Coordinates of C-alpha atoms and ligand atoms in Angstrom, one line a residue:
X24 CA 188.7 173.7 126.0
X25 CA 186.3 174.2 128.7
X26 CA 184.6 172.1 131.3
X27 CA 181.0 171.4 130.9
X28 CA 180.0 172.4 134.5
X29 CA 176.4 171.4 134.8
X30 CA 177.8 167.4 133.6
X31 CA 180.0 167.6 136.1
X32 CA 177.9 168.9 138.4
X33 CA 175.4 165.8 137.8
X34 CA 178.2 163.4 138.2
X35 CA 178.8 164.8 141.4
X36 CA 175.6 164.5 142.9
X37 CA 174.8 161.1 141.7
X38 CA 178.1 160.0 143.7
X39 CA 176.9 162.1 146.9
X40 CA 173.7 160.8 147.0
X41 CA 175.0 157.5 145.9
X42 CA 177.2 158.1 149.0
X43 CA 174.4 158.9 151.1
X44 CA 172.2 156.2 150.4
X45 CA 175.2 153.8 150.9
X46 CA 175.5 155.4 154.8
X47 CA 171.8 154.9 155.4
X48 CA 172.0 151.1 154.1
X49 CA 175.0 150.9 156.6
X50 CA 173.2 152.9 159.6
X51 CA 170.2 150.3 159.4
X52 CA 172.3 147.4 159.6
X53 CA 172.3 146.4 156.0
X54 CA 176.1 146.5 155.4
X55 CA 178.4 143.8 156.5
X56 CA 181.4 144.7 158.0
X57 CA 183.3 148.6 157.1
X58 CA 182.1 150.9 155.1
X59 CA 184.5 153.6 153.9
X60 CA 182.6 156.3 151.7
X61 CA 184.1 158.5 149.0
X62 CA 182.2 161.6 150.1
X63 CA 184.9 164.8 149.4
X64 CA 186.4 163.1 146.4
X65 CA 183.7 164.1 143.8
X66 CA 185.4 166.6 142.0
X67 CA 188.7 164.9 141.7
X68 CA 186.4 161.8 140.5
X69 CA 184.1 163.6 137.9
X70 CA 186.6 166.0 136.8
X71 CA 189.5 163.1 135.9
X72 CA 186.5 160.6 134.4
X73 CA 185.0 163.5 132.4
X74 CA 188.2 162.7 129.8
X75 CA 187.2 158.6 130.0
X76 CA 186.3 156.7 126.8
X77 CA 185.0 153.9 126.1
X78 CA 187.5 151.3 126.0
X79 CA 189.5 152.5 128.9
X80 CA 190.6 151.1 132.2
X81 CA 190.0 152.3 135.9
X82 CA 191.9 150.5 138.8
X83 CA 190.5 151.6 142.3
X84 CA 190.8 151.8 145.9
X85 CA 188.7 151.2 148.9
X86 CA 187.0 154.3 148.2
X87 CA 185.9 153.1 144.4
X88 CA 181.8 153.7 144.6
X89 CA 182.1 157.3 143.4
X90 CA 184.5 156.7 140.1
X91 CA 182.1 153.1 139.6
X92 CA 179.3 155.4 139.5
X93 CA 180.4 158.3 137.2
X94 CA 181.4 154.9 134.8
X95 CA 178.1 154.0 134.6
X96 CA 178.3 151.0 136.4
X97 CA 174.5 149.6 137.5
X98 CA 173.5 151.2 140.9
X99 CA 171.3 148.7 142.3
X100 CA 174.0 145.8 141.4
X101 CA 176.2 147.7 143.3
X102 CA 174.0 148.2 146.3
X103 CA 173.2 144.3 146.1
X104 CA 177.3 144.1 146.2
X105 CA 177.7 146.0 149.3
X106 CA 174.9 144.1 151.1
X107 CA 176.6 140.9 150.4
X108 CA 173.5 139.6 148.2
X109 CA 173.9 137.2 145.1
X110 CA 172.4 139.2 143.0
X111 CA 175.3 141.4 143.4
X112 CA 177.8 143.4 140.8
X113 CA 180.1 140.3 142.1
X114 CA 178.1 137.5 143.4
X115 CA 177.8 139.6 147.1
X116 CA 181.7 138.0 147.4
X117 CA 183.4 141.4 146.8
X118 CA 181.6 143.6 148.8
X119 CA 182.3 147.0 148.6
X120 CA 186.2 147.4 148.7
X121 CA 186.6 144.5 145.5
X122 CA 183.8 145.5 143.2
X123 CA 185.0 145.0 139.8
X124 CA 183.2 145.0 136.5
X125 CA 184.9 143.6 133.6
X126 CA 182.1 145.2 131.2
X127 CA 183.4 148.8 132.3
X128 CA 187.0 147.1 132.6
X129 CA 187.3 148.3 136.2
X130 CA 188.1 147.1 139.7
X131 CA 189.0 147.8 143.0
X132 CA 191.1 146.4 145.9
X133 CA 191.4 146.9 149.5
X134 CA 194.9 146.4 149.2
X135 CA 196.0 149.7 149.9
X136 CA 198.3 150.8 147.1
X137 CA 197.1 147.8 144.9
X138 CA 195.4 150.1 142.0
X139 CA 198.8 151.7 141.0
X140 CA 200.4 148.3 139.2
X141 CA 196.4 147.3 138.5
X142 CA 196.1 150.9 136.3
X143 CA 199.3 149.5 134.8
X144 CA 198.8 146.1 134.1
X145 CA 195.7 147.8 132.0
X146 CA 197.5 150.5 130.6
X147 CA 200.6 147.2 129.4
X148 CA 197.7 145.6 127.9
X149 CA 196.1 149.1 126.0
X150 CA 199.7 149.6 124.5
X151 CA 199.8 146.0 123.5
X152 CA 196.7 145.9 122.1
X153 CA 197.3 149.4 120.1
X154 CA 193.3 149.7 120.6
X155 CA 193.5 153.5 122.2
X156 CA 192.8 153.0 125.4
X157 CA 194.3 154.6 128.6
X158 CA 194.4 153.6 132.5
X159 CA 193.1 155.8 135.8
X160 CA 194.8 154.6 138.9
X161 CA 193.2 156.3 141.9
X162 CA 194.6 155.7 145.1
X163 CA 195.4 158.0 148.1
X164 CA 198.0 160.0 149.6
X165 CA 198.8 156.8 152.8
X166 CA 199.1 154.6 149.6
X167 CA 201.8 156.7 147.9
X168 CA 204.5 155.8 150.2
X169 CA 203.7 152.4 149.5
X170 CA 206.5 150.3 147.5
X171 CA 204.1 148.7 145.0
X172 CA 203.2 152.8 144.0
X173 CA 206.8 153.2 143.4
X174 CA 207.4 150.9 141.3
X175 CA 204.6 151.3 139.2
X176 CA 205.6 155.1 138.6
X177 CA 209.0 153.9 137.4
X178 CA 208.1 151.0 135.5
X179 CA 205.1 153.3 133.6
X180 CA 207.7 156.4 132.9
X181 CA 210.2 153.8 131.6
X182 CA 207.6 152.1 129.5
X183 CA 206.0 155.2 128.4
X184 CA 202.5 153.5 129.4
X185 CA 199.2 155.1 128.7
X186 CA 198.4 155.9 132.5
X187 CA 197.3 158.4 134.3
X188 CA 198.1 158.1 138.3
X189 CA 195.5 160.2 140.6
X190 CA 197.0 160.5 144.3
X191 CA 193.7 162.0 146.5
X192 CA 195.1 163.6 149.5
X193 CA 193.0 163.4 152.3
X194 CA 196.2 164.4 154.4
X195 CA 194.9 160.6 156.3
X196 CA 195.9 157.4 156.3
X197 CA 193.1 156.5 159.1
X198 CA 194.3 157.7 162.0
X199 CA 197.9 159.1 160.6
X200 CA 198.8 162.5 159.7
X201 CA 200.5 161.9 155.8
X202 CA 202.7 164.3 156.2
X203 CA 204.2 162.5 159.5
X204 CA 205.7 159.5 157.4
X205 CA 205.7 161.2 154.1
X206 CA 209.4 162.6 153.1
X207 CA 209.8 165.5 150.6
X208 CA 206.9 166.5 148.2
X209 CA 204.2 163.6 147.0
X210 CA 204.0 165.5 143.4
X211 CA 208.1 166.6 143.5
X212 CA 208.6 162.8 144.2
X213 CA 206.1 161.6 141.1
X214 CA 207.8 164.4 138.8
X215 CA 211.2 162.4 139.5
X216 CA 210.4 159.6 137.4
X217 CA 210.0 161.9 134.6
X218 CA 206.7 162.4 133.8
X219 CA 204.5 165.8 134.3
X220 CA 203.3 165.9 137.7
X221 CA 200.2 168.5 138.3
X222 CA 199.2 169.9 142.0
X223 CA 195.4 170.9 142.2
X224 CA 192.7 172.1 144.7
X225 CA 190.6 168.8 144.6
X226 CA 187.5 170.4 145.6
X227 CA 187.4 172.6 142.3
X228 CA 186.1 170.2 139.7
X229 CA 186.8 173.1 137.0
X230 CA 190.6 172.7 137.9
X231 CA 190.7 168.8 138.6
X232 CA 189.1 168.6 135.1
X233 CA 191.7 171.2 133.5
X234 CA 194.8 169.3 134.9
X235 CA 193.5 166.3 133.9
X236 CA 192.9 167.1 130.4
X237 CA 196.3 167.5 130.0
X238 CA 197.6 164.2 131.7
X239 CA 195.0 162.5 129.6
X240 CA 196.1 164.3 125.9
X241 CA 199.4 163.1 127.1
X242 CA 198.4 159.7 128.1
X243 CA 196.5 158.9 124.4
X244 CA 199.0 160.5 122.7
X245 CA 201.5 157.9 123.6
X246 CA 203.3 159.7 125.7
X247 CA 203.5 158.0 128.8
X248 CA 202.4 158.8 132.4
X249 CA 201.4 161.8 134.5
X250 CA 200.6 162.5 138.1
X251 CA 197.4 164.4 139.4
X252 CA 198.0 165.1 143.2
X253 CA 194.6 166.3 144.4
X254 CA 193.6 167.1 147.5
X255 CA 190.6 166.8 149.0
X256 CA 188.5 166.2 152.4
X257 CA 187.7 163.4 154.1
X258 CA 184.1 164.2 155.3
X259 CA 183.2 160.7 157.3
X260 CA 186.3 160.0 159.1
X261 CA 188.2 156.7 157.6
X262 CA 184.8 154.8 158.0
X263 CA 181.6 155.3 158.9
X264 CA 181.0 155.1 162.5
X265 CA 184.8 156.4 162.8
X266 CA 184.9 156.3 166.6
X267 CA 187.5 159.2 166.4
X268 CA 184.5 161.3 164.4
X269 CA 182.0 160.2 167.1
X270 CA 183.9 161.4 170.3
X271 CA 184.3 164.6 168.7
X272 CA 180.2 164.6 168.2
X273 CA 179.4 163.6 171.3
X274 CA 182.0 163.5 173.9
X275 CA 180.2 163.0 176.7
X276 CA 179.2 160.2 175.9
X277 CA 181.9 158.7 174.3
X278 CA 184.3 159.6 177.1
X279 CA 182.0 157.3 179.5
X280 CA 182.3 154.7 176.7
X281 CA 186.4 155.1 176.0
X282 CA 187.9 157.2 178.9
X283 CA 188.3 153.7 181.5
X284 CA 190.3 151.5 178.1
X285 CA 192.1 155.2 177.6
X286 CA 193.1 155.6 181.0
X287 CA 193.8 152.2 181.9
X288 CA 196.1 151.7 178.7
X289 CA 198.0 155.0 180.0
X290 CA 198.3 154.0 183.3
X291 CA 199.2 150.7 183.2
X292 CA 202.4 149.0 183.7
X293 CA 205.1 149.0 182.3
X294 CA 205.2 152.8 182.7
X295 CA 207.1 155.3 180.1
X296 CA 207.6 158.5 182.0
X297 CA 204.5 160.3 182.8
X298 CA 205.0 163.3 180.8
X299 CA 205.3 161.2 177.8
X300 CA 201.8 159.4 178.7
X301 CA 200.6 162.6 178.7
X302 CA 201.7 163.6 175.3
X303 CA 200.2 160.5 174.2
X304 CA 196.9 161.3 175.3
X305 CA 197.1 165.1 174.0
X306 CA 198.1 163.8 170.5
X307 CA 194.7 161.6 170.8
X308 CA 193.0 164.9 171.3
X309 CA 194.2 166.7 168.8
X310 CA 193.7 163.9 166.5
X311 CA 190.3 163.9 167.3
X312 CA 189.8 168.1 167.4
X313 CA 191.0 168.1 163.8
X314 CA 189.5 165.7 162.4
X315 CA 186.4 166.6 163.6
X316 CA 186.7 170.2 162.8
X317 CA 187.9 169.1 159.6
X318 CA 184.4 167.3 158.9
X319 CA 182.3 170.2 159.8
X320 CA 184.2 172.8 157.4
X321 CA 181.6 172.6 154.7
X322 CA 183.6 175.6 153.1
X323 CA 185.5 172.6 151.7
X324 CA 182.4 170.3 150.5
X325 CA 183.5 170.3 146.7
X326 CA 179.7 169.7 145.7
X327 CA 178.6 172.9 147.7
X328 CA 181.4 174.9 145.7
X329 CA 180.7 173.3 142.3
X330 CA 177.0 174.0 143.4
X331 CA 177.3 177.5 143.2
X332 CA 179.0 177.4 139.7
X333 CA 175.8 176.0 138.2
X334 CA 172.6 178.6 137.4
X335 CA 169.7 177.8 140.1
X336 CA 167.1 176.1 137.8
X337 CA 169.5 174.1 136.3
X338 CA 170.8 173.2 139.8
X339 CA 167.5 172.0 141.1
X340 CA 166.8 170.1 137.8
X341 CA 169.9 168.2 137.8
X342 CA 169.6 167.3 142.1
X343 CA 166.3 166.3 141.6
X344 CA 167.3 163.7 138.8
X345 CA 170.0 162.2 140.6
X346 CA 168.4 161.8 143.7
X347 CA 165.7 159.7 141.8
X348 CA 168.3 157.5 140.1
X349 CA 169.4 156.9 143.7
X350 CA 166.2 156.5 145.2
X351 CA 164.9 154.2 142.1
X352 CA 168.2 152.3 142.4
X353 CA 167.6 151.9 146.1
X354 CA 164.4 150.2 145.7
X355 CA 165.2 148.0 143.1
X356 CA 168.5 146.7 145.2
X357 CA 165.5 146.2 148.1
X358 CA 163.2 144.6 145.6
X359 CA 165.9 142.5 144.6
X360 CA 167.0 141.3 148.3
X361 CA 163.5 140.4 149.6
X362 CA 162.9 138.3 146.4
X363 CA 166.2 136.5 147.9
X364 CA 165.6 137.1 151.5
Ligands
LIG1 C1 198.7 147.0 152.1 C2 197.8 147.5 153.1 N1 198.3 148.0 154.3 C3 197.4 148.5 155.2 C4 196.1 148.4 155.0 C5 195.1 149.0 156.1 N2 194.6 150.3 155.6 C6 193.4 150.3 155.0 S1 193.0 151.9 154.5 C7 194.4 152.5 155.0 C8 194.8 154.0 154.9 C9 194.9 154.3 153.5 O1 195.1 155.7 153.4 P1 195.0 156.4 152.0 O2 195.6 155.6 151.0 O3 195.5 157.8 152.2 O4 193.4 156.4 151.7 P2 192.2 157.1 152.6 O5 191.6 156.0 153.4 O6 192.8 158.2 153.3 O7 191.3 157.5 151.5 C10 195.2 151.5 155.6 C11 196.6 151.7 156.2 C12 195.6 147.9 153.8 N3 194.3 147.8 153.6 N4 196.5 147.4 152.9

């Protein structure tokens, strides 16, 4: 079988601009607290949930906007959710890392790792209940070291359940390079429980959705579990506002703003030796020059290379729709808060 590219392609740019209008909610002070954005993780999003059916499960991460919108899930509610109104996906008491929606029969957690043994608590339940259904865990590559992960993979290979683990490898865990507490291969590691493990380019939809046909065939066919380790960029740092992405735009004005607690925290007793300080400061640096250099690499943006897969009317069509979803969905959620306000 064959992706459908232009439904991908719409999936994909309902959860950028989805994306978007969640930053510019967040840059006029409308969002409480962090806000970490799922922009980069389109395609591994719409090419896994392309294979989704009714009746099955998703378990999510901090990043779970994009996969809640390719479900279907209300936009305005979930807008309302982020903003910490009532009127809400989940009463405004979830915000956006805990949105859950037992209609779509999907939730997230902040609890990094968490969405591994919540994908199989709902893939125990599918296989109990005999009804078809199947579980996505989505969770990234700083969450696949965690224990909880682990477990889940073993206990889901042993139990044959209907699950299909997605690893999105940002190569982050905020400010930590993955492969610096990572030992041996993420997808080597998953394929040791004994289930298939597929490696893909996470900013090709055509190939995210190609792997994950076959962990899904697997999945419904009651064959147990299957890994999908996808990697992907991070585009807005770990959160908006990421004050490692903002020195890299404008370090001038950031060194004024950081360079004295910098400084002071290297120079100030007790002393390591000063060479050490020094390497210190130049890891900061070239924390901050990749991650910043990473951002700016659009030759990575998966919607720009999914873009050009789609024929130019059709392109234009299917942008123009999702924005107006968005923009419709933003004005109800504003609608909705001044009637509360
Ligand atoms: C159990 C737990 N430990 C630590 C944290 C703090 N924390 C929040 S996000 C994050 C990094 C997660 O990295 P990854 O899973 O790769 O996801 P990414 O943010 O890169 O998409 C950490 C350590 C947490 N929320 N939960």
């Amino acid at each position: 079988m064959k992706p459908d590219i232009e439904r991908l392609y719409r999936q994909m740019a309902r959860m950028r601009f989805f994306e978007e209008a969640q930053a510019d909610l967040w840059n006029r002070g409308l969002v409480p607290g962090e806000m970490h954005l799922g922009m980069g993780e389109e395609a591994v999003v719409a090419g896994v949930l392309d294979h989704l059916r009714e009746g099955d499960a998703l378990a999510l991460d901090h990043r779970s906007t994009p996969p809640l919108v390719a479900r279907g899930v209300d936009l305005a509610s979930m807008l309302l959710e982020v903003m910490g109104e009532e009127e809400g996906l989940c009463g405004g008491m979830g915000g956006h890392m805990h949105l859950f929606s037992r209609e779509h029969l999907a939730g997230s957690s902040g609890i990094v790792g968490s969405s591994a043994p919540m994908g199989a608590g709902f893939a125990l339940a599918a296989q109990y209940l005999d009804q078809g259904g199947i579980a996505f865990s989505f969770f990234g590559d700083g969450a696949a070291n965690q224990g909880l992960v682990l477990e889940s993979l073993n206990l889901a290979s042993a139990w044959k359940l209907p699950q299909v683990f997605v690893c999105k490898d940002n190569s982050w865990a905020i400010t930590t390079r993955t492969r610096s507490v990572t030992g041996g291969c993420l997808a080597r590691r998953a394929a040791s429980f004994g289930m298939p493990s597929f490696r893909v380019d996470g900013t090709r939809v055509e190939r995210v959705w190609t792997a994950a046909e076959k962990a899904v065939r697997r999945a419904r066919a009651g064959r147990g579990p299957s890994f999908i380790l996808a990697s992907c960029p991070r585009m807005e740092g770990h959160f908006l506002g990421d004050p490692l992405l903002r020195v890299y735009k404008e370090p001038l004005k950031q060194a004024v703003e950081i360079g004295p607690p910098l400084a002071k925290a290297a120079f100030s007793r007790p002393l390591s030796a000063l060479a050490r300080r020094c390497g210190y400061l130049g890891n900061i640096g070239r924390t901050i020059a990749t991650l910043g250099g990473e951002r700016y690499l659009t030759a990575i943006d998966p919607l720009l290379r999914a873009a050009r897969l789609v024929p130019e009317e059709s392109r234009a069509r299917i942008e123009e729709e999702a924005r107006s979803e968005v923009a419709e969905a933003v004005a109800r959620a504003m609608e909705g808060r001044r009637r509360h306000g």
